[in-house]
Structure formats: C-alpha cells, structure tokens
CSV table of C-alpha atoms in Angstrom, one decimal:
chain,number,residue,atom,x,y,z
A,48,MET,CA,100.0,145.2,70.4
A,49,GLU,CA,99.0,141.6,71.3
A,50,PHE,CA,101.4,141.6,74.3
A,51,GLY,CA,99.8,144.8,75.6
A,52,VAL,CA,96.3,143.3,75.4
A,53,ILE,CA,97.5,140.2,77.2
A,54,ILE,CA,99.0,142.3,80.0
A,55,ILE,CA,95.8,144.4,80.4
A,56,PHE,CA,93.7,141.2,80.5
A,57,LEU,CA,95.9,139.5,83.1
A,58,ILE,CA,95.9,142.6,85.4
A,59,PHE,CA,92.1,142.8,85.0
A,60,MET,CA,91.8,139.1,85.9
A,61,MET,CA,94.1,139.4,88.9
A,62,VAL,CA,92.1,142.3,90.3
A,63,LEU,CA,88.8,140.6,89.6
A,64,LEU,CA,89.8,137.4,91.2
A,65,ARG,CA,91.2,139.3,94.2
A,66,ILE,CA,87.8,140.9,94.7
A,67,LEU,CA,86.0,137.6,94.3
A,68,VAL,CA,88.3,135.7,96.7
A,69,GLY,CA,87.9,138.6,99.2
A,70,SER,CA,90.4,137.3,101.7
A,71,SER,CA,93.7,138.6,102.9
A,72,LYS,CA,96.7,137.6,105.0
A,73,LYS,CA,95.3,139.7,107.9
A,74,GLN,CA,92.0,137.9,107.7
A,75,ILE,CA,93.7,134.5,107.8
A,76,GLU,CA,95.9,135.5,110.7
A,77,ALA,CA,92.9,136.8,112.6
A,78,ILE,CA,91.1,133.4,112.3
A,79,ALA,CA,94.3,131.5,113.2
A,80,LYS,CA,94.8,133.4,116.4
A,81,ASP,CA,92.6,132.3,119.3
A,82,GLU,CA,94.0,132.3,122.8
A,83,ALA,CA,91.5,129.8,124.2
A,84,LEU,CA,92.1,127.3,121.4
A,85,ASP,CA,95.9,127.9,121.5
A,86,GLU,CA,95.8,126.8,125.2
A,87,LEU,CA,93.9,123.7,124.3
A,88,ALA,CA,96.5,122.8,121.6
A,89,GLU,CA,99.3,123.1,124.2
A,90,LYS,CA,98.0,119.9,125.8
A,91,TYR,CA,98.8,117.9,122.7
A,92,PRO,CA,102.2,116.3,121.9
A,93,VAL,CA,105.1,118.3,120.5
A,94,ASN,CA,105.2,118.7,116.7
A,95,ILE,CA,107.5,115.8,115.9
A,96,ASP,CA,105.6,113.4,118.1
A,97,MET,CA,102.3,114.5,116.7
A,98,CYS,CA,103.7,114.1,113.2
A,99,LYS,CA,104.8,110.5,114.0
A,100,GLU,CA,101.3,109.7,115.4
A,101,TYR,CA,99.6,111.1,112.2
A,102,LEU,CA,101.9,109.0,110.0
A,103,LYS,CA,101.1,105.9,112.1
A,104,MET,CA,97.4,106.6,111.6
A,105,LEU,CA,98.1,106.8,107.8
A,106,LYS,CA,100.2,103.7,107.9
A,107,ASN,CA,103.2,105.5,106.4
A,108,GLU,CA,106.0,105.5,109.0
A,109,THR,CA,108.9,105.6,106.5
A,110,VAL,CA,108.9,109.4,106.3
A,111,THR,CA,111.8,111.3,107.7
A,112,ILE,CA,110.8,114.1,110.1
A,113,GLU,CA,112.7,117.2,111.0
A,114,GLU,CA,111.9,120.4,112.8
A,115,ASP,CA,113.3,123.6,111.4
A,116,LYS,CA,113.6,126.3,114.1
A,117,ASN,CA,114.0,129.0,111.4
A,118,ALA,CA,111.1,128.1,109.2
A,119,THR,CA,107.6,129.6,109.4
A,120,ASN,CA,105.9,127.1,107.0
A,121,SER,CA,105.9,123.3,107.2
A,122,LEU,CA,106.8,121.4,104.1
A,123,TYR,CA,106.7,117.9,102.6
A,124,ILE,CA,109.7,117.2,100.3
A,125,ALA,CA,108.7,114.5,97.9
A,126,ILE,CA,112.2,113.9,96.4
A,127,SER,CA,113.6,112.9,99.8
A,128,ASN,CA,110.4,111.8,101.5
A,129,LYS,CA,110.9,114.2,104.3
A,130,ILE,CA,108.6,116.4,106.3
A,131,MET,CA,110.1,119.7,107.6
A,132,ILE,CA,108.0,121.0,110.4
A,133,ALA,CA,108.1,124.7,111.2
A,134,ASP,CA,108.8,125.7,114.8
A,135,VAL,CA,105.2,126.5,115.6
A,136,LYS,CA,104.2,125.7,119.2
A,137,ASN,CA,101.6,128.2,120.4
A,138,SER,CA,98.9,127.9,117.8
A,139,TYR,CA,96.0,125.5,117.5
A,140,THR,CA,96.5,125.5,113.7
A,141,ARG,CA,99.5,123.3,114.1
A,142,ILE,CA,97.2,120.3,114.6
A,143,GLN,CA,95.8,120.7,111.1
A,144,THR,CA,99.0,122.0,109.5
A,145,ILE,CA,101.0,118.9,110.5
A,146,ALA,CA,98.1,116.7,109.3
A,147,HIS,CA,98.2,118.5,106.0
A,148,GLU,CA,101.9,117.7,105.4
A,149,CYS,CA,101.5,114.1,106.5
A,150,LEU,CA,98.7,113.8,103.9
A,151,HIS,CA,101.0,115.0,101.2
A,152,SER,CA,103.3,112.0,102.1
A,153,ILE,CA,100.6,109.5,101.1
A,154,GLN,CA,99.6,111.2,97.8
A,155,ASP,CA,100.5,109.4,94.5
A,156,ARG,CA,104.3,109.5,94.6
A,157,LYS,CA,104.5,109.5,90.8
A,158,LEU,CA,102.4,112.7,90.7
A,159,LEU,CA,104.4,114.3,93.6
A,160,LEU,CA,107.7,113.6,91.8
A,161,PHE,CA,106.3,114.8,88.5
A,162,ASN,CA,105.1,118.0,90.2
A,163,PHE,CA,108.6,118.6,91.6
A,164,ILE,CA,110.4,117.9,88.4
A,165,TYR,CA,107.9,119.7,86.2
A,166,SER,CA,107.7,122.8,88.4
A,167,ASN,CA,111.5,123.2,88.1
A,168,ILE,CA,111.4,122.7,84.3
A,169,TYR,CA,108.6,125.3,84.0
A,170,ILE,CA,110.5,127.9,86.0
A,171,LEU,CA,113.7,127.2,84.1
A,172,TYR,CA,111.9,127.5,80.8
A,173,PHE,CA,110.5,130.9,81.9
A,174,ILE,CA,113.9,132.1,82.9
A,175,ILE,CA,115.6,130.9,79.7
A,176,ILE,CA,113.1,132.5,77.3
A,177,SER,CA,113.1,135.7,79.3
A,178,ILE,CA,116.9,136.0,79.1
A,179,LEU,CA,117.0,135.1,75.4
A,180,LYS,CA,114.5,137.8,74.7
A,181,LEU,CA,116.4,140.3,76.7
A,182,CYS,CA,119.5,139.4,74.7
A,183,HIS,CA,117.6,139.7,71.4
A,184,LEU,CA,118.1,136.0,70.7
A,185,LEU,CA,114.5,135.0,70.6
A,186,SER,CA,112.1,135.3,67.7
A,187,HIS,CA,108.5,133.9,67.2
A,188,GLU,CA,107.7,135.2,70.7
A,189,MET,CA,104.0,134.2,70.4
A,190,VAL,CA,105.0,130.5,70.0
A,191,PHE,CA,107.1,130.6,73.2
A,192,LEU,CA,104.4,132.5,75.0
A,193,SER,CA,101.8,129.9,74.0
A,194,ILE,CA,104.1,127.2,75.4
A,195,LEU,CA,104.5,129.2,78.6
A,196,ILE,CA,100.7,129.6,79.0
A,197,ILE,CA,100.1,125.9,78.4
A,198,GLY,CA,102.9,125.0,80.8
A,199,GLY,CA,101.4,127.4,83.4
A,200,CYS,CA,98.0,125.7,83.1
A,201,VAL,CA,99.5,122.3,83.7
A,202,TYR,CA,101.6,123.7,86.6
A,203,TYR,CA,98.5,125.2,88.2
A,204,PHE,CA,96.2,122.2,87.8
A,205,ILE,CA,98.7,119.7,89.3
A,206,ARG,CA,99.8,121.9,92.2
A,207,SER,CA,96.3,123.0,93.0
A,208,TYR,CA,95.0,119.4,93.0
A,209,LEU,CA,97.8,118.3,95.4
A,210,GLU,CA,97.2,121.3,97.7
A,211,ASN,CA,93.4,121.2,97.7
A,212,ASP,CA,93.4,117.4,98.3
A,213,ALA,CA,95.7,117.8,101.4
A,214,MET,CA,93.9,120.9,102.7
A,215,ILE,CA,90.4,119.3,102.5
A,216,LYS,CA,91.4,116.0,104.1
A,217,ALA,CA,93.5,117.6,106.8
A,218,ARG,CA,90.4,118.8,108.6
A,219,PHE,CA,89.1,115.2,108.9
A,220,LEU,CA,92.4,113.7,109.9
A,221,ALA,CA,92.9,116.3,112.6
A,222,LYS,CA,89.5,115.7,114.0
A,223,ALA,CA,90.0,111.9,114.1
A,224,TYR,CA,93.4,112.4,115.7
A,225,MET,CA,92.0,114.6,118.5
A,226,GLU,CA,89.1,112.2,119.1
A,227,ASN,CA,91.6,109.3,119.4
A,228,LYS,CA,93.8,111.2,121.8
A,229,LYS,CA,90.9,112.0,124.1
A,230,ILE,CA,92.7,115.0,125.5
A,231,SER,CA,89.9,117.5,124.7
A,232,SER,CA,86.2,117.1,125.2
A,233,GLN,CA,84.0,116.6,122.2
A,234,ASP,CA,82.7,120.2,122.5
A,235,GLU,CA,86.3,121.5,122.5
A,236,ILE,CA,87.1,119.3,119.5
A,237,ASP,CA,84.0,120.5,117.6
A,238,ASN,CA,85.0,124.1,118.4
A,239,ILE,CA,88.5,123.6,117.1
A,240,VAL,CA,87.2,121.9,113.9
A,241,HIS,CA,84.8,124.7,113.4
A,242,HIS,CA,87.7,127.2,113.4
A,243,PHE,CA,89.5,124.8,111.0
A,244,ASP,CA,86.5,125.1,108.7
A,245,ARG,CA,86.6,128.9,108.8
A,246,LEU,CA,90.3,128.9,108.2
A,247,ASN,CA,90.0,126.5,105.3
A,248,ASP,CA,87.2,128.4,103.7
A,249,VAL,CA,89.5,131.4,103.4
A,250,GLY,CA,92.8,129.5,103.0
A,251,ILE,CA,91.8,127.3,100.2
A,252,LYS,CA,90.6,130.2,98.1
A,253,SER,CA,93.8,132.2,98.9
A,254,VAL,CA,96.2,129.3,98.0
A,255,ASN,CA,94.5,128.8,94.7
A,256,TYR,CA,94.5,132.5,94.0
A,257,ALA,CA,98.2,132.7,94.8
A,258,LEU,CA,99.0,129.8,92.6
A,259,LEU,CA,97.1,131.3,89.7
A,260,CYS,CA,98.7,134.7,90.2
A,261,ASN,CA,102.2,133.0,90.1
A,262,VAL,CA,101.3,131.7,86.6
A,263,PHE,CA,99.8,135.1,85.5
A,264,MET,CA,102.9,137.0,86.8
A,265,GLY,CA,105.2,134.8,84.7
A,266,ILE,CA,103.2,135.4,81.6
A,267,LEU,CA,102.9,139.1,82.4
A,268,ILE,CA,106.6,139.6,82.9
A,269,PHE,CA,107.5,137.8,79.6
A,270,CYS,CA,105.0,139.9,77.7
A,271,ALA,CA,106.5,143.1,79.3
A,272,ILE,CA,110.0,142.0,78.2
A,273,CYS,CA,108.7,141.4,74.6
A,274,ILE,CA,107.3,144.9,74.6
A,275,ILE,CA,110.4,146.7,75.8
A,276,ARG,CA,112.8,144.6,73.8
C-alpha cells in the first residue's frame, strides 16, 4: 500500500512540476534558432579556438579539448579534465554553450570528482537493489527505499548546483568574450545576450526539472518492482 501511495504522489508531482515549468524541447529549439544571430555567430572563431580563448580568460589552460563530430551535446569530463565539444557550427548558442563547459572546468575539483563518483555509486545502488528485489533476495524494502530517496536528494542538489552555477555564469562570460573580440557591435552583442537570457530562463528550469524527474523515476521504478514482486 505504501509503495502505491508513493507512486501516485510522484506521478502527481511530476505532472504538477511539468505544468509549473511550462517549457518544452520545442520551445527551447525555437528560441535557439535565429538566422540573423546565427550569421553573426559565424564570424567568431571555430569551436576549439573559442574554447581555448575562454579558458585563457579563465586562467585555466591545462584542459584538454576535443571536438566530437558525432555528439550533439558538449561535455566537461572532470575525471580526465577534458572538454568534449559537439560539432555545432551554425548556431549562435555555441558561444554560450562553450562558455558553460569552460566554467565547469574551474568549479571546485573536489566537488566535481565527488559528483562523478557519487553519481555512479547512486546509479549502481539503484540497479543492485532493483535486481535483488526482482530475484526475491531483498527484504526491508522501505529501508532501502529510504536510502534511495536520501541518495537521490544528494544527487539532485549537487548536480543542480553545478549546472545552475555554470548556466548562470555562462551568460556573463559569453558577453565579456564578445566584447573583448570586438567582432560584433554593442547592439548586436546586446541582442545576442538578450536571446541568451530568454534561452536560460527556459533552459535552467528545464534542466532542474529533468534532474528531479530522473530521481523520481528511480524511486518510482523501485516502488513498482516492490509491488509486482
């Protein structure tokens, strides 16, 4: 009975948060696509060179940079101190996206490594208790569920802090970069930054919602397994 109530509550919260967030992938894509701004962005250096210039601004030039032709999302890998840049060329958003990943590289390294290790342990814990329950080898389910919930809260707060910090600061770093390059006029830069603000307003809420839903889904799945087994 308890597991059923938890499932209903989680589904209700996911629906409610979805309504409150009020954003969608299509909305983000619509803001991210602007032909006039995309043309302005083409005047700026290629992705790897831009990344190097950002890192120089941040006084952190020890990071390895690679461009992944098959990737759609850029990524900073803390364990190897590497930035993987997606092969995105024809979008003004790349100016802020690359800034975002470079900002990850100067965040507290202990926290970044803890997030990497802890996230993997958290996922592994969920997999193990789910398999054990499916094999009828797990008792005291509420104890393990409580640990999963607490672990999910820790996972969410650390990951959301790191992402929010980089997303918020990326806008300012990107603006400073464009003003230093003097490729665009101040009006053009202000227009690009205005679109960054619109994108971030939607994007930050969406990222936090997605992270929270990941935690909810893990709890929901485990509860469902407990009911059927």
